[in-house]
mmCIF file of C-alpha atoms in Angstrom:
data_model
loop_
_atom_site.group_PDB
_atom_site.id
_atom_site.type_symbol
_atom_site.label_atom_id
_atom_site.label_comp_id
_atom_site.label_asym_id
_atom_site.label_seq_id
_atom_site.Cartn_x
_atom_site.Cartn_y
_atom_site.Cartn_z
ATOM 1 C CA UNK A 2 0.000 0.000 0.000
ATOM 2 C CA UNK A 3 1.499 3.286 -1.125
ATOM 3 C CA UNK A 4 0.510 6.874 -0.378
ATOM 4 C CA UNK A 5 0.995 10.004 -2.472
ATOM 5 C CA UNK A 6 4.286 11.410 -1.203
ATOM 6 C CA UNK A 7 3.173 14.996 -1.845
ATOM 7 C CA UNK A 8 -0.213 14.810 -0.098
ATOM 8 C CA UNK A 9 -0.680 16.744 3.131
ATOM 9 C CA UNK A 10 -1.949 14.674 6.053
ATOM 10 C CA UNK A 11 -4.760 16.070 8.190
ATOM 11 C CA UNK A 12 -3.537 15.344 11.705
ATOM 12 C CA UNK A 13 -6.592 17.045 13.224
ATOM 13 C CA UNK A 14 -8.435 13.768 12.625
ATOM 14 C CA UNK A 15 -6.058 11.875 14.947
ATOM 15 C CA UNK A 16 -5.177 12.783 18.523
ATOM 16 C CA UNK A 17 -1.989 11.255 19.891
ATOM 17 C CA UNK A 18 -2.134 10.755 23.663
ATOM 18 C CA UNK A 19 0.524 8.065 23.917
ATOM 19 C CA UNK A 20 2.582 8.753 27.004
ATOM 20 C CA UNK A 21 -0.355 10.354 28.806
ATOM 21 C CA UNK A 22 -1.559 9.220 32.179
ATOM 22 C CA UNK A 23 -5.194 8.601 33.072
ATOM 23 C CA UNK A 24 -6.086 10.456 36.287
ATOM 24 C CA UNK A 25 -8.350 8.676 38.744
ATOM 25 C CA UNK A 26 -9.654 5.133 38.692
ATOM 26 C CA UNK A 27 -7.874 1.906 37.902
ATOM 27 C CA UNK A 28 -8.767 -0.327 34.991
ATOM 28 C CA UNK A 29 -9.748 -3.797 36.122
ATOM 29 C CA UNK A 30 -8.242 -5.675 33.175
ATOM 30 C CA UNK A 31 -4.588 -6.592 33.348
ATOM 31 C CA UNK A 32 -2.139 -8.018 30.858
ATOM 32 C CA UNK A 33 -1.161 -11.623 30.239
ATOM 33 C CA UNK A 34 -3.895 -14.197 29.904
ATOM 34 C CA UNK A 35 -6.477 -11.937 31.539
ATOM 35 C CA UNK A 36 -5.783 -9.322 28.916
ATOM 36 C CA UNK A 37 -6.049 -11.876 26.137
ATOM 37 C CA UNK A 38 -9.404 -13.087 27.419
ATOM 38 C CA UNK A 39 -10.623 -9.502 27.524
ATOM 39 C CA UNK A 40 -9.365 -9.009 23.989
ATOM 40 C CA UNK A 41 -11.295 -12.079 22.857
ATOM 41 C CA UNK A 42 -14.453 -10.687 24.434
ATOM 42 C CA UNK A 43 -14.030 -7.099 23.398
ATOM 43 C CA UNK A 44 -12.367 -7.117 20.007
ATOM 44 C CA UNK A 45 -14.020 -4.776 17.490
ATOM 45 C CA UNK A 46 -17.261 -4.580 19.450
ATOM 46 C CA UNK A 47 -18.128 -1.045 18.520
ATOM 47 C CA UNK A 48 -19.513 -0.439 21.983
ATOM 48 C CA UNK A 49 -18.021 1.192 25.052
ATOM 49 C CA UNK A 50 -15.831 -0.786 27.454
ATOM 50 C CA UNK A 51 -18.316 -0.380 30.289
ATOM 51 C CA UNK A 52 -20.696 -2.590 28.321
ATOM 52 C CA UNK A 53 -18.017 -5.301 28.349
ATOM 53 C CA UNK A 54 -17.529 -5.049 32.100
ATOM 54 C CA UNK A 55 -14.107 -3.497 31.549
ATOM 55 C CA UNK A 56 -14.715 -0.029 32.954
ATOM 56 C CA UNK A 57 -12.519 1.201 35.754
ATOM 57 C CA UNK A 58 -15.535 2.493 37.597
ATOM 58 C CA UNK A 59 -14.466 6.040 36.730
ATOM 59 C CA UNK A 60 -16.360 6.820 33.510
ATOM 60 C CA UNK A 61 -15.354 10.481 33.693
ATOM 61 C CA UNK A 62 -11.654 9.714 33.541
ATOM 62 C CA UNK A 63 -9.960 11.637 30.749
ATOM 63 C CA UNK A 64 -6.510 11.680 29.237
ATOM 64 C CA UNK A 65 -4.012 14.162 30.533
ATOM 65 C CA UNK A 66 -2.179 16.347 28.020
ATOM 66 C CA UNK A 67 0.064 14.228 25.851
ATOM 67 C CA UNK A 68 3.785 14.323 26.406
ATOM 68 C CA UNK A 69 4.355 12.503 23.130
ATOM 69 C CA UNK A 70 2.223 14.160 20.478
ATOM 70 C CA UNK A 71 4.299 12.566 17.750
ATOM 71 C CA UNK A 72 1.590 12.504 15.116
ATOM 72 C CA UNK A 73 1.011 16.248 14.969
ATOM 73 C CA UNK A 74 4.723 16.990 14.839
ATOM 74 C CA UNK A 75 5.978 14.222 12.590
ATOM 75 C CA UNK A 76 3.155 13.144 10.272
ATOM 76 C CA UNK A 77 3.028 15.855 7.663
ATOM 77 C CA UNK A 78 2.867 14.194 4.253
ATOM 78 C CA UNK A 79 2.124 10.986 2.434
ATOM 79 C CA UNK A 80 5.859 10.349 2.391
ATOM 80 C CA UNK A 81 5.749 10.146 6.184
ATOM 81 C CA UNK A 82 2.863 7.662 5.895
ATOM 82 C CA UNK A 83 5.022 5.475 3.672
ATOM 83 C CA UNK A 84 7.719 5.230 6.349
ATOM 84 C CA UNK A 85 5.973 5.329 9.756
ATOM 85 C CA UNK A 86 3.192 3.190 11.212
ATOM 86 C CA UNK A 87 1.521 5.993 13.169
ATOM 87 C CA UNK A 88 1.619 8.296 10.145
ATOM 88 C CA UNK A 89 0.169 5.502 8.024
ATOM 89 C CA UNK A 90 -2.724 5.317 10.480
ATOM 90 C CA UNK A 91 -3.314 9.055 10.037
ATOM 91 C CA UNK A 92 -3.330 8.614 6.262
ATOM 92 C CA UNK A 93 -5.786 5.706 6.424
ATOM 93 C CA UNK A 94 -8.110 7.695 8.701
ATOM 94 C CA UNK A 95 -7.940 10.589 6.222
ATOM 95 C CA UNK A 96 -8.710 8.302 3.276
ATOM 96 C CA UNK A 97 -11.560 6.490 5.019
ATOM 97 C CA UNK A 98 -13.228 9.725 6.074
ATOM 98 C CA UNK A 99 -12.715 11.325 2.662
ATOM 99 C CA UNK A 100 -14.585 8.383 1.187
ATOM 100 C CA UNK A 101 -17.505 8.405 3.632
ATOM 101 C CA UNK A 102 -17.913 12.172 3.370
ATOM 102 C CA UNK A 103 -18.183 11.787 -0.389
ATOM 103 C CA UNK A 104 -20.569 8.833 -0.094
ATOM 104 C CA UNK A 105 -22.888 10.583 2.344
ATOM 105 C CA UNK A 106 -22.953 13.672 0.129
ATOM 106 C CA UNK A 107 -23.963 11.581 -2.883
ATOM 107 C CA UNK A 108 -26.793 10.158 -0.808
ATOM 108 C CA UNK A 109 -27.920 13.642 0.263
ATOM 109 C CA UNK A 110 -26.693 13.045 3.782
ATOM 110 C CA UNK A 111 -24.134 14.696 6.040
ATOM 111 C CA UNK A 112 -21.101 12.848 7.317
ATOM 112 C CA UNK A 113 -19.834 13.981 10.721
ATOM 113 C CA UNK A 114 -16.112 13.217 11.076
ATOM 114 C CA UNK A 115 -14.827 11.046 13.920
ATOM 115 C CA UNK A 116 -11.443 11.481 15.549
ATOM 116 C CA UNK A 117 -9.125 8.541 16.212
ATOM 117 C CA UNK A 118 -7.333 8.565 19.565
ATOM 118 C CA UNK A 119 -3.946 6.858 19.645
ATOM 119 C CA UNK A 120 -3.178 5.712 23.182
ATOM 120 C CA UNK A 121 -0.959 3.318 25.095
ATOM 121 C CA UNK A 122 -1.935 1.006 27.955
ATOM 122 C CA UNK A 123 -5.198 2.640 29.060
ATOM 123 C CA UNK A 124 -7.547 5.448 28.170
ATOM 124 C CA UNK A 125 -10.545 7.313 29.539
ATOM 125 C CA UNK A 126 -13.528 7.710 27.205
ATOM 126 C CA UNK A 127 -17.167 8.728 27.319
ATOM 127 C CA UNK A 128 -17.861 4.985 27.444
ATOM 128 C CA UNK A 129 -15.688 4.443 30.504
ATOM 129 C CA UNK A 130 -12.020 3.707 30.997
ATOM 130 C CA UNK A 131 -10.372 0.758 29.256
ATOM 131 C CA UNK A 132 -6.996 -0.886 28.805
ATOM 132 C CA UNK A 133 -5.276 -1.855 25.583
ATOM 133 C CA UNK A 134 -6.477 -5.414 26.225
ATOM 134 C CA UNK A 135 -9.921 -4.439 24.931
ATOM 135 C CA UNK A 136 -8.478 -4.018 21.460
ATOM 136 C CA UNK A 137 -9.490 -1.261 19.021
ATOM 137 C CA UNK A 138 -12.986 0.051 19.690
ATOM 138 C CA UNK A 139 -15.478 2.720 18.742
ATOM 139 C CA UNK A 140 -17.221 4.661 21.510
ATOM 140 C CA UNK A 141 -20.681 5.922 20.496
ATOM 141 C CA UNK A 142 -20.741 8.146 23.595
ATOM 142 C CA UNK A 143 -18.141 10.510 22.136
ATOM 143 C CA UNK A 144 -18.099 9.172 18.551
ATOM 144 C CA UNK A 145 -14.381 8.464 18.598
ATOM 145 C CA UNK A 146 -12.229 5.512 17.577
ATOM 146 C CA UNK A 147 -9.654 4.302 20.121
ATOM 147 C CA UNK A 148 -6.532 2.445 19.042
ATOM 148 C CA UNK A 149 -3.350 1.241 20.702
ATOM 149 C CA UNK A 150 -0.924 0.619 17.849
ATOM 150 C CA UNK A 151 0.508 -2.312 19.812
ATOM 151 C CA UNK A 152 -2.597 -4.230 18.771
ATOM 152 C CA UNK A 153 -1.151 -4.604 15.286
ATOM 153 C CA UNK A 154 1.655 -6.732 16.739
ATOM 154 C CA UNK A 155 -0.939 -8.891 18.520
ATOM 155 C CA UNK A 156 -2.892 -9.255 15.297
ATOM 156 C CA UNK A 157 0.164 -10.944 13.869
ATOM 157 C CA UNK A 158 1.587 -12.820 16.867
ATOM 158 C CA UNK A 159 -1.624 -13.884 18.646
ATOM 159 C CA UNK A 160 -4.125 -14.176 15.800
ATOM 160 C CA UNK A 161 -1.993 -15.311 12.887
ATOM 161 C CA UNK A 162 -2.721 -12.424 10.536
ATOM 162 C CA UNK A 163 0.030 -11.044 8.334
ATOM 163 C CA UNK A 164 -0.349 -7.800 10.244
ATOM 164 C CA UNK A 165 0.782 -5.946 7.132
ATOM 165 C CA UNK A 166 -0.116 -2.350 6.266
ATOM 166 C CA UNK A 167 -3.421 -3.220 4.639
ATOM 167 C CA UNK A 168 -4.399 -5.567 7.462
ATOM 168 C CA UNK A 169 -3.901 -2.577 9.745
ATOM 169 C CA UNK A 170 -5.932 -0.399 7.389
ATOM 170 C CA UNK A 171 -8.756 -2.948 7.583
ATOM 171 C CA UNK A 172 -8.845 -2.580 11.376
ATOM 172 C CA UNK A 173 -9.172 1.200 11.102
ATOM 173 C CA UNK A 174 -11.773 0.997 8.334
ATOM 174 C CA UNK A 175 -13.820 -1.511 10.357
ATOM 175 C CA UNK A 176 -14.000 0.869 13.323
ATOM 176 C CA UNK A 177 -15.095 3.691 11.034
ATOM 177 C CA UNK A 178 -17.727 1.302 9.733
ATOM 178 C CA UNK A 179 -19.140 1.434 13.263
ATOM 179 C CA UNK A 180 -19.104 5.222 13.103
ATOM 180 C CA UNK A 181 -21.088 5.108 9.870
ATOM 181 C CA UNK A 182 -23.552 2.766 11.583
ATOM 182 C CA UNK A 183 -23.796 5.172 14.498
ATOM 183 C CA UNK A 184 -24.596 8.075 12.174
ATOM 184 C CA UNK A 185 -27.228 5.967 10.411
ATOM 185 C CA UNK A 186 -28.806 4.665 13.624
ATOM 186 C CA UNK A 187 -27.830 1.052 12.979
ATOM 187 C CA UNK A 188 -25.218 0.593 15.690
ATOM 188 C CA UNK A 189 -27.736 0.563 18.541
ATOM 189 C CA UNK A 190 -29.201 -2.667 17.162
ATOM 190 C CA UNK A 191 -26.145 -4.491 18.518
ATOM 191 C CA UNK A 192 -26.802 -3.400 22.079
ATOM 192 C CA UNK A 193 -29.791 -5.592 22.906
ATOM 193 C CA UNK A 194 -27.641 -7.904 25.019
ATOM 194 C CA UNK A 195 -28.031 -10.922 22.749
ATOM 195 C CA UNK A 196 -25.247 -13.071 21.362
ATOM 196 C CA UNK A 197 -25.067 -15.948 18.914
ATOM 197 C CA UNK A 198 -24.456 -16.582 15.239
ATOM 198 C CA UNK A 199 -27.716 -14.914 14.192
ATOM 199 C CA UNK A 200 -27.694 -12.064 16.709
ATOM 200 C CA UNK A 201 -27.787 -8.371 15.905
ATOM 201 C CA UNK A 202 -24.354 -8.045 17.512
ATOM 202 C CA UNK A 203 -22.906 -10.336 14.858
ATOM 203 C CA UNK A 204 -24.859 -8.669 12.050
ATOM 204 C CA UNK A 205 -23.548 -5.247 13.069
ATOM 205 C CA UNK A 206 -19.965 -6.494 13.088
ATOM 206 C CA UNK A 207 -20.306 -8.159 9.707
ATOM 207 C CA UNK A 208 -21.772 -4.982 8.267
ATOM 208 C CA UNK A 209 -18.774 -3.024 9.577
ATOM 209 C CA UNK A 210 -16.534 -5.563 7.825
ATOM 210 C CA UNK A 211 -18.497 -5.000 4.631
ATOM 211 C CA UNK A 212 -18.203 -1.225 4.971
ATOM 212 C CA UNK A 213 -14.433 -1.662 5.375
ATOM 213 C CA UNK A 214 -14.457 -3.567 2.091
ATOM 214 C CA UNK A 215 -16.487 -0.827 0.404
ATOM 215 C CA UNK A 216 -13.892 1.754 1.400
ATOM 216 C CA UNK A 217 -11.089 -0.539 0.176
ATOM 217 C CA UNK A 218 -12.817 -0.780 -3.217
ATOM 218 C CA UNK A 219 -12.657 3.014 -3.562
ATOM 219 C CA UNK A 220 -9.366 3.620 -1.721
ATOM 220 C CA UNK A 221 -7.266 4.298 -4.820
ATOM 221 C CA UNK A 222 -9.877 6.501 -6.501
ATOM 222 C CA UNK A 223 -11.124 8.681 -3.624
ATOM 223 C CA UNK A 224 -9.609 12.163 -4.085
ATOM 224 C CA UNK A 225 -7.686 13.754 -1.247
ATOM 225 C CA UNK A 226 -8.828 17.221 -0.276
ATOM 226 C CA UNK A 227 -5.349 18.736 -0.332
ATOM 227 C CA UNK A 228 -4.328 17.592 -3.809
ATOM 228 C CA UNK A 229 -7.445 16.395 -5.623
ATOM 229 C CA UNK A 230 -5.583 13.130 -6.183
ATOM 230 C CA UNK A 231 -6.138 9.849 -4.330
ATOM 231 C CA UNK A 232 -4.144 9.743 -1.103
ATOM 232 C CA UNK A 233 -3.625 5.990 -1.585
ATOM 233 C CA UNK A 234 -1.933 5.533 -4.929
ATOM 234 C CA UNK A 235 -1.718 1.745 -5.145
ATOM 235 C CA UNK A 236 -2.771 -1.525 -3.569
ATOM 236 C CA UNK A 237 -0.913 -4.712 -4.421
ATOM 237 C CA UNK A 238 -2.412 -8.177 -4.683
ATOM 238 C CA UNK A 239 -0.736 -8.952 -1.350
ATOM 239 C CA UNK A 240 -2.515 -5.953 0.198
ATOM 240 C CA UNK A 241 -5.839 -7.141 -1.123
ATOM 241 C CA UNK A 242 -5.232 -10.581 0.398
ATOM 242 C CA UNK A 243 -4.266 -9.060 3.744
ATOM 243 C CA UNK A 244 -7.690 -7.470 4.287
ATOM 244 C CA UNK A 245 -9.822 -10.643 4.155
ATOM 245 C CA UNK A 246 -7.083 -12.555 5.955
ATOM 246 C CA UNK A 247 -7.174 -10.104 8.869
ATOM 247 C CA UNK A 248 -10.975 -10.275 8.938
ATOM 248 C CA UNK A 249 -10.841 -14.080 9.105
ATOM 249 C CA UNK A 250 -8.124 -14.068 11.773
ATOM 250 C CA UNK A 251 -10.488 -12.405 14.253
ATOM 251 C CA UNK A 252 -13.478 -14.627 13.540
ATOM 252 C CA UNK A 253 -15.222 -15.872 16.680
ATOM 253 C CA UNK A 254 -14.671 -19.524 15.803
ATOM 254 C CA UNK A 255 -10.923 -19.124 15.340
ATOM 255 C CA UNK A 256 -10.544 -17.082 18.513
ATOM 256 C CA UNK A 257 -12.611 -19.515 20.576
ATOM 257 C CA UNK A 258 -10.759 -22.521 19.230
ATOM 258 C CA UNK A 259 -7.426 -20.912 20.050
ATOM 259 C CA UNK A 260 -8.210 -19.609 23.517
ATOM 260 C CA UNK A 261 -10.822 -22.007 24.880
ATOM 261 C CA UNK A 262 -10.263 -25.110 22.755
ATOM 262 C CA UNK A 263 -13.833 -25.350 21.469
ATOM 263 C CA UNK A 264 -16.275 -23.378 19.344
ATOM 264 C CA UNK A 265 -19.510 -22.137 20.951
ATOM 265 C CA UNK A 266 -21.624 -20.349 18.302
ATOM 266 C CA UNK A 267 -24.249 -19.354 20.861
ATOM 267 C CA UNK A 268 -21.769 -16.890 22.391
ATOM 268 C CA UNK A 269 -20.562 -15.320 19.148
ATOM 269 C CA UNK A 270 -20.517 -11.538 18.945
ATOM 270 C CA UNK A 271 -18.637 -10.974 15.682
ATOM 271 C CA UNK A 272 -19.214 -13.870 13.319
ATOM 272 C CA UNK A 273 -17.122 -16.733 12.041
ATOM 273 C CA UNK A 274 -13.881 -16.378 10.123
ATOM 274 C CA UNK A 275 -15.695 -17.361 6.925
ATOM 275 C CA UNK A 276 -18.482 -14.839 7.522
ATOM 276 C CA UNK A 277 -16.118 -11.969 8.268
ATOM 277 C CA UNK A 278 -14.039 -12.751 5.214
ATOM 278 C CA UNK A 279 -17.151 -13.106 3.071
ATOM 279 C CA UNK A 280 -18.624 -9.762 4.069
ATOM 280 C CA UNK A 281 -15.363 -7.853 3.667
ATOM 281 C CA UNK A 282 -15.030 -9.393 0.226
ATOM 282 C CA UNK A 283 -18.645 -8.539 -0.629
ATOM 283 C CA UNK A 284 -17.998 -4.876 0.097
ATOM 284 C CA UNK A 285 -14.672 -4.876 -1.695
ATOM 285 C CA UNK A 286 -16.024 -6.456 -4.857
ATOM 286 C CA UNK A 287 -19.122 -4.288 -5.224
ATOM 287 C CA UNK A 288 -18.021 -1.004 -3.654
ATOM 288 C CA UNK A 289 -21.681 -0.349 -2.812
ATOM 289 C CA UNK A 290 -22.793 0.046 0.785
ATOM 290 C CA UNK A 291 -26.286 -1.037 -0.286
ATOM 291 C CA UNK A 292 -24.860 -4.558 -0.644
ATOM 292 C CA UNK A 293 -23.912 -4.559 3.054
ATOM 293 C CA UNK A 294 -27.359 -5.334 4.444
ATOM 294 C CA UNK A 295 -26.441 -8.102 6.868
ATOM 295 C CA UNK A 296 -29.869 -7.914 8.530
ATOM 296 C CA UNK A 297 -31.756 -9.614 5.700
#
């Protein structure tokens, strides 16, 4: 995956609070196996950590001022995105939001941007306080995406994904799929407390996978605001394989088999590896969000 070297990155869409401390409260989820179990339960849920039982009990906790605002200082252009992981995340956020703004406009709607918060270890949100063990998540309470970049290493080492640049882009695009659902009123359908292969929780996650595929379809043709040219200039065949592979790697069946030694479809919240791969591929092939109706 390559970015236009001369494009300007919009760092206002990403807030870097790595190195910050969280005043007050103490997250209840630790590292090691406890953290991995939490990750299995919370991965890509699109709901706040308090709904996973992972809140510190201090929902008003907020991040202190960052002592390591690397993104704003160092991520200036597409060239930076081609050489640094955090800058690449900024570029993907820019591209994803450029696409959805354009798509909403074509549908006579208004897209409200969402900021991504880069953090390390733990973070306070409008949905409660959470540790990195929760994995990437979208908080509908403040309409922000939260991401610890260390998760990309876990995607590779713990879940068997390639963890390559486009696998990482898929993760970001999936979370913004939840933001699109939030704007459209669909996200709340996942919060009825039900689980299982046919539950709304699973259908919402699969739709977010499909929306990630839709963005990927348009990634090399969506114009960047600063140049009028696409911010992402090319995707290789390896990139295109990495997206569905990452989606499959975090399927409920694969995660359950790995961490509990058996598959229990009645407790699924995200869908099987095959389903997640299928819906990402559906979105990627058609490029039409109308084909992402997982509720039929």
